[in-house]
Amino acid sequence: MREEIVNAFQEYFIQLKLELDVGWFTMDNASNNVTAMQELQSLLQAREIEFDANQHRIMCFPHIVNICVNHIVKSFSDLRMVDAHAWDQAIPDEGTRTAFVGAVLSDPIAEARGIVRDWEVLGVFEHVLQIPHVAQQRMSSESLPRLGRAAAYLELLIYGWDHVGQVDPRAKPFADLGSNKAYEYYRRTDNSDAYVISMFLDPAFKLDWMEECWSSEAQESAEELIKKTICQYRECMPAPVRDSRHGAVRSTLASSFGIKDKTRRRRPQHREKHLDEEYQAYTSEPLAHEGLDPLKYWEGKRDTFPTLFAMAMDFMPIQASSVPSERVFSSAAETNTKKRNRLSSTMLEITQILKFGLKKERLSFVEGW
């Protein structure tokens, strides 16, 4: 029995190697997920399947925001997380500074006593927490959050907290806590090339964000990575197959009328030049508007940018958030209760799809009534 199970696993991994290129996993930032990815790497590499745990792991954006916000909120009632001299320059007057710090320590959120100094502190808290609220709203406005925008939203989060600290020095100690935590996760995006490639393949971003917000060194590194990936995809793409039978028919018809066969396509003499032309044509196009569905865009560009289209089919489906999948599990738990324990797996799947369609208003039994 044990040998049969081992053989079954080996056949499974062989089939996986032949048919499936292991992609990316979007998950929260818990340490057990790190362990799981490392174990998966060991299992795949033992079967001669190339896999890099860091390269193929995507951090859930809402979870990053949640960690940063919790870090800030905890500091509201625990000033040990903040530098003891953080307000020396922001509030030079010692009496005013002592009163402000005392109001923070009194936990005005919980007490809600309505004292003027408490309202001042609450205003500072509001300014700090408004930044992640906006960032989360921008990402949540997409039904399926795109990975190409995750790095940009992280940068906006960091810039926003830095700006709040400059405008209101009293908020700087709290804003710095959030900014430093966000930057810690932002640096981890360097572990996976998918962030840069996905941003480039987003027709509303392309290279525009990199050129405006990144250093020249970071831009050069990103463009080098993008071009390298394009070349790798071109090498893996099958060469166009020419139908010799149809070609012979065309040649016979052309010769019978005494004309040259102009229907034959000439292959490009330099593959690199062809790739460069595809790259330049895509980057020189105007940016798509924000509301455009990227899948519809790439459906229309399949023949124009064949290599980039192949890349888009791999990178664009990568999600920046694990929340949608977690909602699926929560929704299934609401359906598969103890009172419905005789539901078959097929019926459960049908019920879930039906419920999803109704919630998204894609299926309506009263349309036209």
Coordinates of C-alpha atoms in Angstrom, one line a residue:
M1 CA 0.0 0.0 0.0
R2 CA 2.8 2.4 0.9
E3 CA 4.6 1.7 -2.4
E4 CA 1.4 2.4 -4.3
I5 CA 0.9 5.8 -2.6
V6 CA 4.6 6.7 -3.3
N7 CA 4.2 5.8 -7.0
A8 CA 1.0 7.8 -7.2
F9 CA 2.7 10.8 -5.8
Q10 CA 5.6 10.4 -8.2
E11 CA 3.2 10.2 -11.2
Y12 CA 1.4 13.3 -9.9
F13 CA 4.7 15.3 -9.8
I14 CA 5.8 14.0 -13.2
Q15 CA 2.5 15.1 -14.7
L16 CA 2.8 18.4 -12.8
K17 CA 6.3 18.9 -14.3
L18 CA 5.1 18.2 -17.8
E19 CA 1.8 20.1 -17.9
L20 CA 2.0 22.8 -15.2
D21 CA 4.5 25.6 -14.7
V22 CA 4.3 26.2 -10.9
G23 CA 3.1 29.8 -10.5
W24 CA 2.8 32.3 -7.6
F25 CA 1.1 31.9 -4.3
T26 CA -0.6 34.9 -2.6
M27 CA -0.8 34.5 1.1
D28 CA -0.6 36.5 4.3
N29 CA 2.7 37.2 6.1
A30 CA 2.4 34.6 8.9
S31 CA 5.6 32.6 9.6
N32 CA 3.8 29.2 9.0
N33 CA 3.3 30.3 5.4
V34 CA 7.0 30.9 5.1
T35 CA 7.6 27.3 6.3
A36 CA 5.0 25.9 4.0
M37 CA 6.7 27.6 0.9
Q38 CA 10.1 26.3 2.0
E39 CA 8.7 22.8 2.3
L40 CA 7.1 23.0 -1.1
Q41 CA 10.4 24.1 -2.5
S42 CA 12.1 21.1 -1.1
L43 CA 9.4 18.7 -2.4
L44 CA 9.5 20.2 -5.9
Q45 CA 13.3 20.4 -6.2
A46 CA 13.6 16.8 -5.0
R47 CA 11.6 15.9 -8.1
E48 CA 13.8 18.1 -10.4
I49 CA 11.2 20.9 -10.6
E50 CA 12.7 24.4 -10.4
F51 CA 11.0 26.5 -7.7
D52 CA 12.1 29.4 -5.6
A53 CA 10.0 29.9 -2.5
N54 CA 10.8 33.6 -2.2
Q55 CA 10.4 34.3 -5.9
H56 CA 7.0 32.6 -6.1
R57 CA 5.5 34.0 -2.9
I58 CA 3.3 37.1 -3.1
M59 CA 2.4 39.1 0.1
C60 CA -1.2 39.9 0.7
F61 CA -1.6 43.7 0.5
P62 CA -4.5 44.1 2.9
H63 CA -2.6 42.0 5.5
I64 CA 0.4 44.3 5.2
V65 CA -1.8 47.3 5.8
N66 CA -3.4 45.6 8.8
I67 CA 0.0 44.9 10.3
C68 CA 1.1 48.5 9.9
V69 CA -2.1 49.9 11.3
N70 CA -2.1 47.5 14.3
H71 CA 1.5 48.6 15.0
I72 CA 0.4 52.3 15.0
V73 CA -2.8 51.7 17.1
K74 CA -0.8 49.7 19.7
S75 CA 1.5 52.7 20.0
F76 CA -1.5 55.0 20.9
S77 CA -1.7 53.4 24.3
D78 CA 1.9 52.2 24.6
L79 CA 4.3 55.1 24.2
R80 CA 7.2 52.8 24.9
M81 CA 7.1 52.0 21.2
V82 CA 7.8 55.7 20.5
D83 CA 11.0 57.6 21.1
A84 CA 10.8 59.3 24.5
H85 CA 12.0 62.6 22.9
A86 CA 9.8 62.3 19.8
W87 CA 7.7 65.4 20.7
D88 CA 10.6 67.7 21.9
Q89 CA 10.8 69.6 18.6
A90 CA 7.1 69.2 17.6
I91 CA 5.9 70.7 20.9
P92 CA 8.7 73.0 22.3
D93 CA 6.6 74.2 25.3
E94 CA 7.1 71.8 28.1
G95 CA 3.7 72.3 29.7
T96 CA 1.9 71.9 26.4
R97 CA 4.0 68.8 25.6
T98 CA 3.3 67.2 29.0
A99 CA -0.4 67.8 28.6
F100 CA -0.4 66.3 25.1
V101 CA 1.5 63.2 26.1
G102 CA -0.8 62.9 29.2
A103 CA -3.8 63.0 26.9
V104 CA -2.3 60.3 24.7
L105 CA -1.6 58.1 27.7
S106 CA -5.2 58.5 29.0
D107 CA -6.4 56.5 26.0
P108 CA -8.9 59.1 24.6
I109 CA -10.4 56.5 22.2
A110 CA -11.5 54.2 25.1
E111 CA -12.4 57.0 27.5
A112 CA -14.2 59.4 25.1
R113 CA -14.4 62.0 27.9
G114 CA -14.8 65.0 25.5
I115 CA -12.0 67.0 26.9
V116 CA -10.5 69.6 24.5
R117 CA -7.0 68.1 24.7
D118 CA -8.5 64.6 24.0
W119 CA -10.1 65.9 20.8
E120 CA -6.8 67.3 19.7
V121 CA -5.1 63.9 20.2
L122 CA -8.0 62.2 18.4
G123 CA -7.5 64.6 15.4
V124 CA -3.8 63.5 15.3
F125 CA -4.9 59.8 15.3
E126 CA -7.4 60.5 12.5
H127 CA -4.7 62.1 10.3
V128 CA -2.4 59.1 10.7
L129 CA -5.1 56.5 10.1
Q130 CA -6.6 58.3 7.1
I131 CA -3.6 57.2 5.0
P132 CA -4.0 53.4 5.2
H133 CA -7.8 53.9 4.8
V134 CA -7.3 55.6 1.4
A135 CA -4.8 53.0 0.3
Q136 CA -7.0 50.2 1.3
Q137 CA -10.0 51.8 -0.4
R138 CA -8.0 52.1 -3.7
M139 CA -7.1 48.4 -3.6
S140 CA -10.5 47.2 -2.5
S141 CA -12.2 49.2 -5.3
E142 CA -11.0 46.4 -7.7
S143 CA -13.0 43.2 -7.5
L144 CA -9.8 41.3 -8.2
P145 CA -6.8 43.4 -6.9
R146 CA -4.0 43.4 -9.4
L147 CA -0.5 42.7 -8.3
G148 CA 1.0 45.4 -10.7
R149 CA -0.5 48.1 -8.4
A150 CA 0.5 46.6 -5.1
A151 CA 4.0 48.1 -5.1
A152 CA 2.7 51.5 -6.2
Y153 CA 0.1 51.5 -3.3
L154 CA 2.8 50.5 -0.8
E155 CA 4.9 53.5 -2.0
L156 CA 1.8 55.7 -1.7
L157 CA 1.3 54.4 1.9
I158 CA 4.9 55.3 2.8
Y159 CA 4.8 58.7 1.1
G160 CA 1.5 59.5 2.7
W161 CA 2.7 58.8 6.2
D162 CA 5.9 60.8 5.6
H163 CA 3.8 63.7 4.4
V164 CA 1.6 63.6 7.5
G165 CA 4.7 63.7 9.7
Q166 CA 5.9 66.8 7.8
V167 CA 2.6 68.6 7.9
D168 CA 1.8 67.8 11.5
P169 CA 4.9 67.2 13.6
R170 CA 2.7 65.9 16.5
A171 CA 1.7 62.9 14.3
K172 CA 5.3 62.2 13.1
P173 CA 6.2 59.6 15.8
F174 CA 3.1 57.5 15.0
A175 CA 3.4 58.0 11.2
D176 CA 7.0 57.0 11.3
L177 CA 6.1 53.7 13.0
G178 CA 3.7 52.9 10.2
S179 CA 6.1 54.1 7.5
N180 CA 9.0 52.1 8.8
K181 CA 6.8 48.9 9.0
A182 CA 5.5 49.4 5.5
Y183 CA 9.0 50.0 4.1
E184 CA 10.1 46.7 5.7
Y185 CA 7.5 44.9 3.6
Y186 CA 8.1 47.0 0.6
R187 CA 11.7 45.9 0.5
R188 CA 10.5 42.3 0.4
T189 CA 8.9 42.9 -3.0
D190 CA 12.4 42.7 -4.4
N191 CA 12.3 39.0 -3.7
S192 CA 9.9 38.4 -6.5
D193 CA 10.2 39.7 -10.1
A194 CA 6.4 39.4 -10.5
Y195 CA 5.8 42.8 -9.0
V196 CA 7.8 44.6 -11.7
I197 CA 6.6 42.5 -14.6
S198 CA 2.9 42.8 -13.5
M199 CA 3.2 46.6 -13.3
F200 CA 4.8 46.7 -16.7
L201 CA 2.0 44.5 -18.2
D202 CA -0.7 46.7 -16.6
P203 CA -1.8 48.8 -19.6
A204 CA -2.7 51.7 -17.2
F205 CA 0.8 51.7 -15.7
K206 CA 3.5 50.3 -18.1
L207 CA 6.7 52.2 -17.4
D208 CA 5.0 55.4 -16.4
W209 CA 5.1 54.9 -12.6
M210 CA 8.7 53.7 -12.7
E211 CA 9.8 56.7 -14.7
E212 CA 8.0 59.2 -12.4
C213 CA 8.7 57.6 -8.9
W214 CA 11.8 55.4 -9.1
S215 CA 15.4 56.3 -9.2
S216 CA 17.3 56.0 -12.5
E217 CA 19.2 53.0 -11.1
A218 CA 15.9 51.3 -10.2
Q219 CA 14.5 52.1 -13.6
E220 CA 17.5 50.5 -15.4
S221 CA 17.3 47.4 -13.3
A222 CA 13.6 47.1 -13.9
E223 CA 13.9 47.5 -17.7
E224 CA 16.7 45.0 -17.8
L225 CA 14.6 42.5 -15.9
I226 CA 11.6 43.1 -18.2
K227 CA 13.6 42.7 -21.4
K228 CA 15.3 39.5 -20.1
T229 CA 11.9 38.0 -19.3
I230 CA 10.6 38.9 -22.7
C231 CA 13.5 37.1 -24.3
Q232 CA 12.9 34.0 -22.1
Y233 CA 9.3 33.9 -23.1
R234 CA 10.2 34.3 -26.8
E235 CA 12.6 31.3 -26.5
C236 CA 9.9 29.2 -25.0
M237 CA 7.2 30.1 -27.6
P238 CA 6.7 27.6 -30.4
A239 CA 7.9 28.8 -33.8
P240 CA 5.1 29.5 -36.3
V241 CA 4.3 26.4 -38.3
R242 CA 4.0 27.0 -42.0
D243 CA 1.5 24.8 -43.9
S244 CA 3.5 23.4 -46.8
R245 CA 0.4 22.0 -48.5
H246 CA -1.3 25.4 -48.6
G247 CA 2.0 27.0 -49.6
A248 CA 2.3 24.6 -52.6
V249 CA -1.3 25.4 -53.7
R250 CA -0.6 29.2 -53.5
S251 CA 2.6 28.8 -55.5
T252 CA 0.8 26.7 -58.2
L253 CA -2.0 29.3 -58.5
A254 CA 0.5 32.1 -58.7
S255 CA 2.7 30.4 -61.4
S256 CA -0.4 29.6 -63.5
F257 CA -1.2 33.2 -63.8
G258 CA 2.5 34.3 -64.3
I259 CA 2.7 36.3 -61.1
K260 CA 4.8 36.1 -57.9
D261 CA 3.5 34.6 -54.8
K262 CA 3.3 37.6 -52.4
T263 CA 1.3 35.7 -49.7
R264 CA 4.4 34.1 -48.2
R265 CA 5.6 35.7 -45.0
R266 CA 9.2 36.5 -44.5
R267 CA 10.7 35.7 -41.2
P268 CA 12.4 38.5 -39.4
Q269 CA 16.2 38.4 -39.9
H270 CA 17.0 39.4 -36.4
R271 CA 14.9 38.0 -33.5
E272 CA 16.3 40.6 -31.1
K273 CA 15.2 43.5 -33.3
H274 CA 11.7 42.0 -33.6
L275 CA 11.5 41.8 -29.8
D276 CA 12.7 45.3 -29.4
E277 CA 10.1 46.6 -31.9
E278 CA 7.4 44.8 -29.9
Y279 CA 8.7 46.3 -26.6
Q280 CA 9.0 49.8 -28.1
A281 CA 5.5 49.7 -29.7
Y282 CA 3.9 48.7 -26.4
T283 CA 5.7 51.3 -24.3
S284 CA 5.1 54.1 -26.8
E285 CA 1.3 53.5 -26.9
P286 CA -0.8 55.9 -24.7
L287 CA -1.7 54.6 -21.3
A288 CA -5.1 52.9 -21.0
H289 CA -7.7 54.5 -18.8
E290 CA -8.1 53.3 -15.2
G291 CA -11.5 51.6 -15.8
L292 CA -10.3 49.4 -18.7
D293 CA -10.4 45.7 -18.1
P294 CA -6.8 44.5 -18.7
L295 CA -8.0 41.1 -20.0
K296 CA -10.1 42.8 -22.7
Y297 CA -7.0 45.0 -23.6
W298 CA -4.8 41.9 -24.0
E299 CA -7.4 40.0 -25.9
G300 CA -7.3 42.8 -28.5
K301 CA -3.5 42.9 -28.5
R302 CA -2.9 39.2 -28.9
D303 CA -1.6 39.4 -32.5
T304 CA 0.1 42.8 -32.1
F305 CA 2.2 41.8 -29.0
P306 CA 2.3 38.0 -29.1
T307 CA 5.2 37.7 -26.6
L308 CA 3.8 40.2 -24.2
F309 CA 0.4 38.6 -24.5
A310 CA 1.9 35.2 -23.4
M311 CA 3.5 37.0 -20.4
A312 CA 0.3 38.7 -19.5
M313 CA -1.6 35.4 -19.4
D314 CA 0.9 34.3 -16.7
F315 CA 1.4 37.4 -14.7
M316 CA -1.9 39.3 -14.8
P317 CA -3.9 36.6 -13.0
I318 CA -1.6 36.9 -9.9
Q319 CA -3.7 38.4 -7.1
A320 CA -2.4 41.1 -4.8
S321 CA -4.8 39.9 -2.0
S322 CA -5.7 36.6 -0.6
V323 CA -9.0 38.0 0.7
P324 CA -11.1 36.8 -2.2
S325 CA -10.0 33.2 -1.7
E326 CA -10.5 33.5 2.1
R327 CA -14.1 34.7 1.4
V328 CA -14.7 31.6 -0.7
F329 CA -13.8 29.4 2.2
S330 CA -16.0 31.4 4.6
S331 CA -18.8 31.3 2.2
A332 CA -18.5 27.5 1.8
A333 CA -18.5 27.1 5.6
E334 CA -21.9 29.0 5.6
T335 CA -23.2 26.5 3.1
N336 CA -21.7 23.3 4.4
T337 CA -23.2 23.3 7.8
K338 CA -24.0 20.3 10.1
K339 CA -27.6 20.4 8.9
R340 CA -26.4 20.0 5.3
N341 CA -23.8 17.3 5.9
R342 CA -25.2 15.1 3.2
L343 CA -24.4 17.5 0.4
S344 CA -22.1 15.9 -2.2
S345 CA -19.0 17.8 -3.4
T346 CA -20.7 18.4 -6.8
M347 CA -23.8 19.9 -5.3
L348 CA -21.7 22.0 -2.9
E349 CA -19.8 23.4 -5.9
I350 CA -23.0 24.1 -7.8
T351 CA -24.5 25.8 -4.8
Q352 CA -21.4 28.0 -4.3
I353 CA -21.3 29.1 -8.0
L354 CA -25.1 29.9 -7.9
K355 CA -24.7 31.9 -4.7
F356 CA -21.7 33.8 -6.1
G357 CA -23.6 34.6 -9.3
L358 CA -26.5 35.9 -7.3
K359 CA -24.3 38.1 -5.1
K360 CA -22.5 39.5 -8.1
E361 CA -25.8 40.1 -9.9
R362 CA -24.6 38.0 -12.8
L363 CA -27.6 35.8 -12.5
S364 CA -31.1 37.2 -12.0
F365 CA -34.4 35.4 -12.0
V366 CA -36.4 38.7 -12.0
E367 CA -34.6 40.5 -14.9
G368 CA -37.2 42.0 -17.3
W369 CA -40.1 41.6 -14.9

